[in-house]
């Protein structure tokens, strides 16, 4: 299969975008994530894949909890902040209302559709993203919404490209 054909197939699925936040050792982190899915029914499990290049991944390695916030079609500004900037260079939470949730994970007031998971598993299969699977411990909802989807942010340049050689700095 060519990468182009695969990429077109993925683009056609048009995944909804989320913001994953976490905290450890007094450091807060968060990034936009397109790779996420429910991964078990009984018991309920939620999976996200974090890029090894990201500040969020490095904090998540030490964290007990992750918060997975749905982005709505009106949240392009937050997509740009969490997907286009890196916590290696700035505090993405500056000027945003948030409150600590389970395990100190930052919950963003502006994104009430969210699930907090307690991290159970980390799996590195050798790719540039690492799988984190968690047990849901809290779920919040808001009014019905239209998800922000991949095609809405396809023009966004990630704060860290997957495979960034300078990651960790
Ligand atoms: C459309 C799109 C989808 C993305 N999907 C993911 C993803 O699934 N997992 C991930 O770790 N990063 C993903 N990113 C990249 C991060 O959101 C981006 O590099 C971010 O700036 C990293 O911030 P950090 O270094 O503060 O963690 C995506 C970015 C874009 C634009």
PDB file of C-alpha atoms and ligand atoms in Angstrom:
ATOM      1  CA  UNK A   1       0.000   0.000   0.000  1.00  0.00           C
ATOM      2  CA  UNK A   2       1.289   3.494  -0.768  1.00  0.00           C
ATOM      3  CA  UNK A   3       1.356   6.045   2.016  1.00  0.00           C
ATOM      4  CA  UNK A   4      -0.777   8.313  -0.206  1.00  0.00           C
ATOM      5  CA  UNK A   5      -3.530   5.718  -0.503  1.00  0.00           C
ATOM      6  CA  UNK A   6      -3.477   5.073   3.228  1.00  0.00           C
ATOM      7  CA  UNK A   7      -3.520   8.807   3.996  1.00  0.00           C
ATOM      8  CA  UNK A   8      -6.535   9.297   1.703  1.00  0.00           C
ATOM      9  CA  UNK A   9      -8.372   6.478   3.472  1.00  0.00           C
ATOM     10  CA  UNK A  10      -7.637   8.047   6.870  1.00  0.00           C
ATOM     11  CA  UNK A  11      -8.671  11.494   5.622  1.00  0.00           C
ATOM     12  CA  UNK A  12     -11.979  10.047   4.412  1.00  0.00           C
ATOM     13  CA  UNK A  13     -12.712   8.756   7.928  1.00  0.00           C
ATOM     14  CA  UNK A  14     -12.378  12.400   9.112  1.00  0.00           C
ATOM     15  CA  UNK A  15     -11.684  11.655  12.786  1.00  0.00           C
ATOM     16  CA  UNK A  16     -12.977  13.958  15.513  1.00  0.00           C
ATOM     17  CA  UNK A  17     -10.236  15.896  17.306  1.00  0.00           C
ATOM     18  CA  UNK A  18      -9.665  15.947  21.087  1.00  0.00           C
ATOM     19  CA  UNK A  19      -7.329  17.706  23.484  1.00  0.00           C
ATOM     20  CA  UNK A  20      -5.499  15.372  25.879  1.00  0.00           C
ATOM     21  CA  UNK A  21      -4.206  17.012  29.050  1.00  0.00           C
ATOM     22  CA  UNK A  22      -2.129  15.609  31.869  1.00  0.00           C
ATOM     23  CA  UNK A  23       0.054  16.684  34.781  1.00  0.00           C
ATOM     24  CA  UNK A  24       2.950  15.312  36.818  1.00  0.00           C
ATOM     25  CA  UNK A  25       5.456  16.790  39.217  1.00  0.00           C
ATOM     26  CA  UNK A  26       3.777  20.209  39.068  1.00  0.00           C
ATOM     27  CA  UNK A  27       4.064  20.364  35.256  1.00  0.00           C
ATOM     28  CA  UNK A  28       0.909  20.676  33.122  1.00  0.00           C
ATOM     29  CA  UNK A  29       0.763  19.517  29.526  1.00  0.00           C
ATOM     30  CA  UNK A  30      -1.743  19.061  26.734  1.00  0.00           C
ATOM     31  CA  UNK A  31      -1.920  18.541  22.994  1.00  0.00           C
ATOM     32  CA  UNK A  32      -4.476  17.996  20.256  1.00  0.00           C
ATOM     33  CA  UNK A  33      -4.908  14.329  19.368  1.00  0.00           C
ATOM     34  CA  UNK A  34      -6.530  12.679  16.377  1.00  0.00           C
ATOM     35  CA  UNK A  35      -5.527   9.140  17.334  1.00  0.00           C
ATOM     36  CA  UNK A  36      -8.009   8.002  19.993  1.00  0.00           C
ATOM     37  CA  UNK A  37     -10.720   5.359  20.381  1.00  0.00           C
ATOM     38  CA  UNK A  38     -12.762   3.356  22.824  1.00  0.00           C
ATOM     39  CA  UNK A  39     -10.785   0.129  23.126  1.00  0.00           C
ATOM     40  CA  UNK A  40     -12.931  -2.196  25.275  1.00  0.00           C
ATOM     41  CA  UNK A  41     -16.639  -2.497  26.151  1.00  0.00           C
ATOM     42  CA  UNK A  42     -16.513  -4.592  29.317  1.00  0.00           C
ATOM     43  CA  UNK A  43     -14.731  -3.081  31.090  1.00  0.00           C
ATOM     44  CA  UNK A  44     -14.906   0.330  29.383  1.00  0.00           C
ATOM     45  CA  UNK A  45     -11.512   1.483  28.154  1.00  0.00           C
ATOM     46  CA  UNK A  46     -10.315   4.533  26.238  1.00  0.00           C
ATOM     47  CA  UNK A  47      -7.101   4.621  24.199  1.00  0.00           C
ATOM     48  CA  UNK A  48      -5.041   7.571  22.961  1.00  0.00           C
ATOM     49  CA  UNK A  49      -1.790   7.615  21.044  1.00  0.00           C
ATOM     50  CA  UNK A  50       0.777  10.245  22.006  1.00  0.00           C
ATOM     51  CA  UNK A  51       3.646  11.323  19.790  1.00  0.00           C
ATOM     52  CA  UNK A  52       7.055  10.651  21.271  1.00  0.00           C
ATOM     53  CA  UNK A  53       8.077  14.108  20.029  1.00  0.00           C
ATOM     54  CA  UNK A  54       5.529  15.883  22.246  1.00  0.00           C
ATOM     55  CA  UNK A  55       5.977  17.608  25.571  1.00  0.00           C
ATOM     56  CA  UNK A  56       2.633  16.024  26.528  1.00  0.00           C
ATOM     57  CA  UNK A  57       4.041  12.523  26.025  1.00  0.00           C
ATOM     58  CA  UNK A  58       7.022  13.223  28.248  1.00  0.00           C
ATOM     59  CA  UNK A  59       4.781  14.503  31.062  1.00  0.00           C
ATOM     60  CA  UNK A  60       2.278  11.651  30.557  1.00  0.00           C
ATOM     61  CA  UNK A  61       5.024   9.087  31.207  1.00  0.00           C
ATOM     62  CA  UNK A  62       4.998  10.232  34.842  1.00  0.00           C
ATOM     63  CA  UNK A  63       1.263  10.949  35.179  1.00  0.00           C
ATOM     64  CA  UNK A  64      -1.496   8.811  36.680  1.00  0.00           C
ATOM     65  CA  UNK A  65      -4.384  10.378  34.741  1.00  0.00           C
ATOM     66  CA  UNK A  66      -5.230  11.790  31.304  1.00  0.00           C
ATOM     67  CA  UNK A  67      -8.198  14.003  30.433  1.00  0.00           C
ATOM     68  CA  UNK A  68      -9.598  13.575  26.915  1.00  0.00           C
ATOM     69  CA  UNK A  69     -11.580  16.699  25.908  1.00  0.00           C
ATOM     70  CA  UNK A  70     -13.741  16.746  22.774  1.00  0.00           C
ATOM     71  CA  UNK A  71     -13.191  19.775  20.537  1.00  0.00           C
ATOM     72  CA  UNK A  72     -16.335  21.246  18.988  1.00  0.00           C
ATOM     73  CA  UNK A  73     -16.580  22.951  15.612  1.00  0.00           C
ATOM     74  CA  UNK A  74     -16.363  26.291  17.497  1.00  0.00           C
ATOM     75  CA  UNK A  75     -13.017  25.441  19.143  1.00  0.00           C
ATOM     76  CA  UNK A  76     -10.618  26.190  16.289  1.00  0.00           C
ATOM     77  CA  UNK A  77      -8.722  28.621  18.601  1.00  0.00           C
ATOM     78  CA  UNK A  78      -8.055  25.874  21.151  1.00  0.00           C
ATOM     79  CA  UNK A  79      -7.056  23.484  18.363  1.00  0.00           C
ATOM     80  CA  UNK A  80      -4.458  26.016  17.220  1.00  0.00           C
ATOM     81  CA  UNK A  81      -3.159  26.488  20.753  1.00  0.00           C
ATOM     82  CA  UNK A  82      -2.982  22.790  21.687  1.00  0.00           C
ATOM     83  CA  UNK A  83      -2.099  21.437  18.263  1.00  0.00           C
ATOM     84  CA  UNK A  84       0.042  24.216  16.857  1.00  0.00           C
ATOM     85  CA  UNK A  85       2.129  25.234  19.870  1.00  0.00           C
ATOM     86  CA  UNK A  86       4.367  23.170  22.134  1.00  0.00           C
ATOM     87  CA  UNK A  87       4.622  23.171  25.906  1.00  0.00           C
ATOM     88  CA  UNK A  88       8.383  23.024  25.391  1.00  0.00           C
ATOM     89  CA  UNK A  89       8.190  26.717  24.397  1.00  0.00           C
ATOM     90  CA  UNK A  90       5.181  28.205  26.216  1.00  0.00           C
ATOM     91  CA  UNK A  91       2.540  27.603  28.883  1.00  0.00           C
ATOM     92  CA  UNK A  92      -0.547  26.576  26.885  1.00  0.00           C
ATOM     93  CA  UNK A  93      -2.725  27.007  29.957  1.00  0.00           C
ATOM     94  CA  UNK A  94      -1.876  30.698  30.420  1.00  0.00           C
ATOM     95  CA  UNK A  95      -5.071  32.750  30.281  1.00  0.00           C
ATOM     96  CA  UNK A  96      -7.319  29.659  30.149  1.00  0.00           C
ATOM     97  CA  UNK A  97      -9.787  28.711  32.879  1.00  0.00           C
ATOM     98  CA  UNK A  98      -9.090  25.208  34.156  1.00  0.00           C
ATOM     99  CA  UNK A  99      -9.410  23.218  37.390  1.00  0.00           C
ATOM    100  CA  UNK A 100      -7.507  20.208  38.699  1.00  0.00           C
ATOM    101  CA  UNK A 101      -9.345  16.897  38.314  1.00  0.00           C
ATOM    102  CA  UNK A 102      -8.439  13.340  39.406  1.00  0.00           C
ATOM    103  CA  UNK A 103      -4.696  13.001  39.882  1.00  0.00           C
ATOM    104  CA  UNK A 104      -4.317  16.752  39.329  1.00  0.00           C
ATOM    105  CA  UNK A 105      -5.104  16.489  35.612  1.00  0.00           C
ATOM    106  CA  UNK A 106      -6.076  19.918  34.229  1.00  0.00           C
ATOM    107  CA  UNK A 107      -9.726  20.080  33.136  1.00  0.00           C
ATOM    108  CA  UNK A 108     -10.394  22.858  30.640  1.00  0.00           C
ATOM    109  CA  UNK A 109     -13.556  24.869  31.425  1.00  0.00           C
ATOM    110  CA  UNK A 110     -14.046  25.640  27.742  1.00  0.00           C
ATOM    111  CA  UNK A 111     -14.225  21.917  26.800  1.00  0.00           C
ATOM    112  CA  UNK A 112     -16.878  20.276  29.030  1.00  0.00           C
ATOM    113  CA  UNK A 113     -17.346  17.132  26.869  1.00  0.00           C
ATOM    114  CA  UNK A 114     -14.565  15.060  28.367  1.00  0.00           C
ATOM    115  CA  UNK A 115     -13.565  11.771  29.925  1.00  0.00           C
ATOM    116  CA  UNK A 116     -10.823  11.419  32.526  1.00  0.00           C
ATOM    117  CA  UNK A 117      -8.993   8.102  32.551  1.00  0.00           C
ATOM    118  CA  UNK A 118      -6.629   6.505  35.014  1.00  0.00           C
ATOM    119  CA  UNK A 119      -3.735   5.287  32.971  1.00  0.00           C
ATOM    120  CA  UNK A 120      -3.357   1.484  32.929  1.00  0.00           C
ATOM    121  CA  UNK A 121      -1.117   0.616  30.007  1.00  0.00           C
ATOM    122  CA  UNK A 122       1.570   2.197  27.876  1.00  0.00           C
ATOM    123  CA  UNK A 123       2.584   0.367  24.710  1.00  0.00           C
ATOM    124  CA  UNK A 124       5.480   1.326  22.472  1.00  0.00           C
ATOM    125  CA  UNK A 125       5.362  -0.796  19.305  1.00  0.00           C
ATOM    126  CA  UNK A 126       8.314   0.961  17.743  1.00  0.00           C
ATOM    127  CA  UNK A 127       6.332   3.618  15.862  1.00  0.00           C
ATOM    128  CA  UNK A 128       6.490   7.345  16.509  1.00  0.00           C
ATOM    129  CA  UNK A 129       3.411   7.283  18.788  1.00  0.00           C
ATOM    130  CA  UNK A 130       2.875   5.428  22.074  1.00  0.00           C
ATOM    131  CA  UNK A 131      -0.467   3.896  23.048  1.00  0.00           C
ATOM    132  CA  UNK A 132      -1.932   4.831  26.438  1.00  0.00           C
ATOM    133  CA  UNK A 133      -5.015   2.912  27.584  1.00  0.00           C
ATOM    134  CA  UNK A 134      -7.031   4.093  30.555  1.00  0.00           C
ATOM    135  CA  UNK A 135      -9.966   3.276  32.781  1.00  0.00           C
ATOM    136  CA  UNK A 136     -12.640   6.012  32.684  1.00  0.00           C
ATOM    137  CA  UNK A 137     -13.040   7.599  36.133  1.00  0.00           C
ATOM    138  CA  UNK A 138     -15.111  10.684  35.237  1.00  0.00           C
ATOM    139  CA  UNK A 139     -17.133  11.848  32.250  1.00  0.00           C
ATOM    140  CA  UNK A 140     -18.609  15.289  31.688  1.00  0.00           C
ATOM    141  CA  UNK A 141     -21.059  16.413  29.063  1.00  0.00           C
ATOM    142  CA  UNK A 142     -22.420  19.679  27.753  1.00  0.00           C
ATOM    143  CA  UNK A 143     -25.032  20.621  25.172  1.00  0.00           C
ATOM    144  CA  UNK A 144     -25.107  18.687  21.886  1.00  0.00           C
ATOM    145  CA  UNK A 145     -22.264  19.693  19.589  1.00  0.00           C
ATOM    146  CA  UNK A 146     -20.679  19.129  16.208  1.00  0.00           C
ATOM    147  CA  UNK A 147     -17.145  17.711  16.617  1.00  0.00           C
ATOM    148  CA  UNK A 148     -14.145  19.525  15.188  1.00  0.00           C
ATOM    149  CA  UNK A 149     -12.852  17.081  12.587  1.00  0.00           C
ATOM    150  CA  UNK A 150      -9.601  16.329  10.833  1.00  0.00           C
ATOM    151  CA  UNK A 151     -10.639  18.249   7.698  1.00  0.00           C
ATOM    152  CA  UNK A 152     -11.229  21.366   9.871  1.00  0.00           C
ATOM    153  CA  UNK A 153      -7.588  21.353  11.029  1.00  0.00           C
ATOM    154  CA  UNK A 154      -5.821  19.739   8.087  1.00  0.00           C
ATOM    155  CA  UNK A 155      -4.032  23.069   7.473  1.00  0.00           C
ATOM    156  CA  UNK A 156      -2.624  23.203  11.009  1.00  0.00           C
ATOM    157  CA  UNK A 157       1.096  22.667  11.399  1.00  0.00           C
ATOM    158  CA  UNK A 158       1.777  20.597  14.564  1.00  0.00           C
ATOM    159  CA  UNK A 159       3.847  22.239  17.300  1.00  0.00           C
ATOM    160  CA  UNK A 160       6.031  19.129  17.108  1.00  0.00           C
ATOM    161  CA  UNK A 161       6.157  17.085  13.922  1.00  0.00           C
ATOM    162  CA  UNK A 162       6.117  13.356  14.742  1.00  0.00           C
ATOM    163  CA  UNK A 163       9.711  12.214  14.509  1.00  0.00           C
ATOM    164  CA  UNK A 164      11.114  15.620  15.511  1.00  0.00           C
ATOM    165  CA  UNK A 165      14.805  15.007  16.091  1.00  0.00           C
ATOM    166  CA  UNK A 166      15.087  17.755  18.687  1.00  0.00           C
ATOM    167  CA  UNK A 167      12.327  16.358  20.912  1.00  0.00           C
ATOM    168  CA  UNK A 168      13.258  16.229  24.547  1.00  0.00           C
ATOM    169  CA  UNK A 169      14.904  19.630  24.567  1.00  0.00           C
TER     170      UNK A 169
HETATM  171  C1  LIG B   1      -4.489  17.255  12.797  1.00  0.00           C
HETATM  172  C2  LIG B   1      -3.537  16.935  13.917  1.00  0.00           C
HETATM  173  C3  LIG B   1      -3.632  15.708  14.578  1.00  0.00           C
HETATM  174  C4  LIG B   1      -2.736  15.380  15.611  1.00  0.00           C
HETATM  175  N1  LIG B   1      -2.844  14.159  16.237  1.00  0.00           N
HETATM  176  C5  LIG B   1      -1.985  13.873  17.255  1.00  0.00           C
HETATM  177  C6  LIG B   1      -2.088  12.616  17.948  1.00  0.00           C
HETATM  178  O1  LIG B   1      -2.924  11.784  17.660  1.00  0.00           O
HETATM  179  N2  LIG B   1      -1.223  12.390  18.973  1.00  0.00           N
HETATM  180  C7  LIG B   1      -0.260  13.302  19.333  1.00  0.00           C
HETATM  181  O2  LIG B   1       0.488  13.038  20.276  1.00  0.00           O
HETATM  182  N3  LIG B   1      -0.117  14.477  18.670  1.00  0.00           N
HETATM  183  C8  LIG B   1      -0.955  14.785  17.657  1.00  0.00           C
HETATM  184  N4  LIG B   1      -0.846  15.973  16.991  1.00  0.00           N
HETATM  185  C9  LIG B   1       0.310  16.842  17.261  1.00  0.00           C
HETATM  186  C10 LIG B   1       0.241  17.687  18.513  1.00  0.00           C
HETATM  187  O3  LIG B   1      -1.055  18.168  18.800  1.00  0.00           O
HETATM  188  C11 LIG B   1       1.192  18.903  18.343  1.00  0.00           C
HETATM  189  O4  LIG B   1       2.474  18.495  17.899  1.00  0.00           O
HETATM  190  C12 LIG B   1       1.314  19.703  19.619  1.00  0.00           C
HETATM  191  O5  LIG B   1       1.808  20.980  19.268  1.00  0.00           O
HETATM  192  C13 LIG B   1       2.245  19.070  20.654  1.00  0.00           C
HETATM  193  O6  LIG B   1       2.252  19.869  21.798  1.00  0.00           O
HETATM  194  P1  LIG B   1       3.194  19.519  23.051  1.00  0.00           P
HETATM  195  O7  LIG B   1       4.609  19.469  22.561  1.00  0.00           O
HETATM  196  O8  LIG B   1       2.949  20.667  24.002  1.00  0.00           O
HETATM  197  O9  LIG B   1       2.724  18.234  23.615  1.00  0.00           O
HETATM  198  C14 LIG B   1      -1.745  16.323  15.993  1.00  0.00           C
HETATM  199  C15 LIG B   1      -1.671  17.569  15.350  1.00  0.00           C
HETATM  200  C16 LIG B   1      -2.551  17.871  14.322  1.00  0.00           C
HETATM  201  C17 LIG B   1      -2.436  19.213  13.646  1.00  0.00           C
END
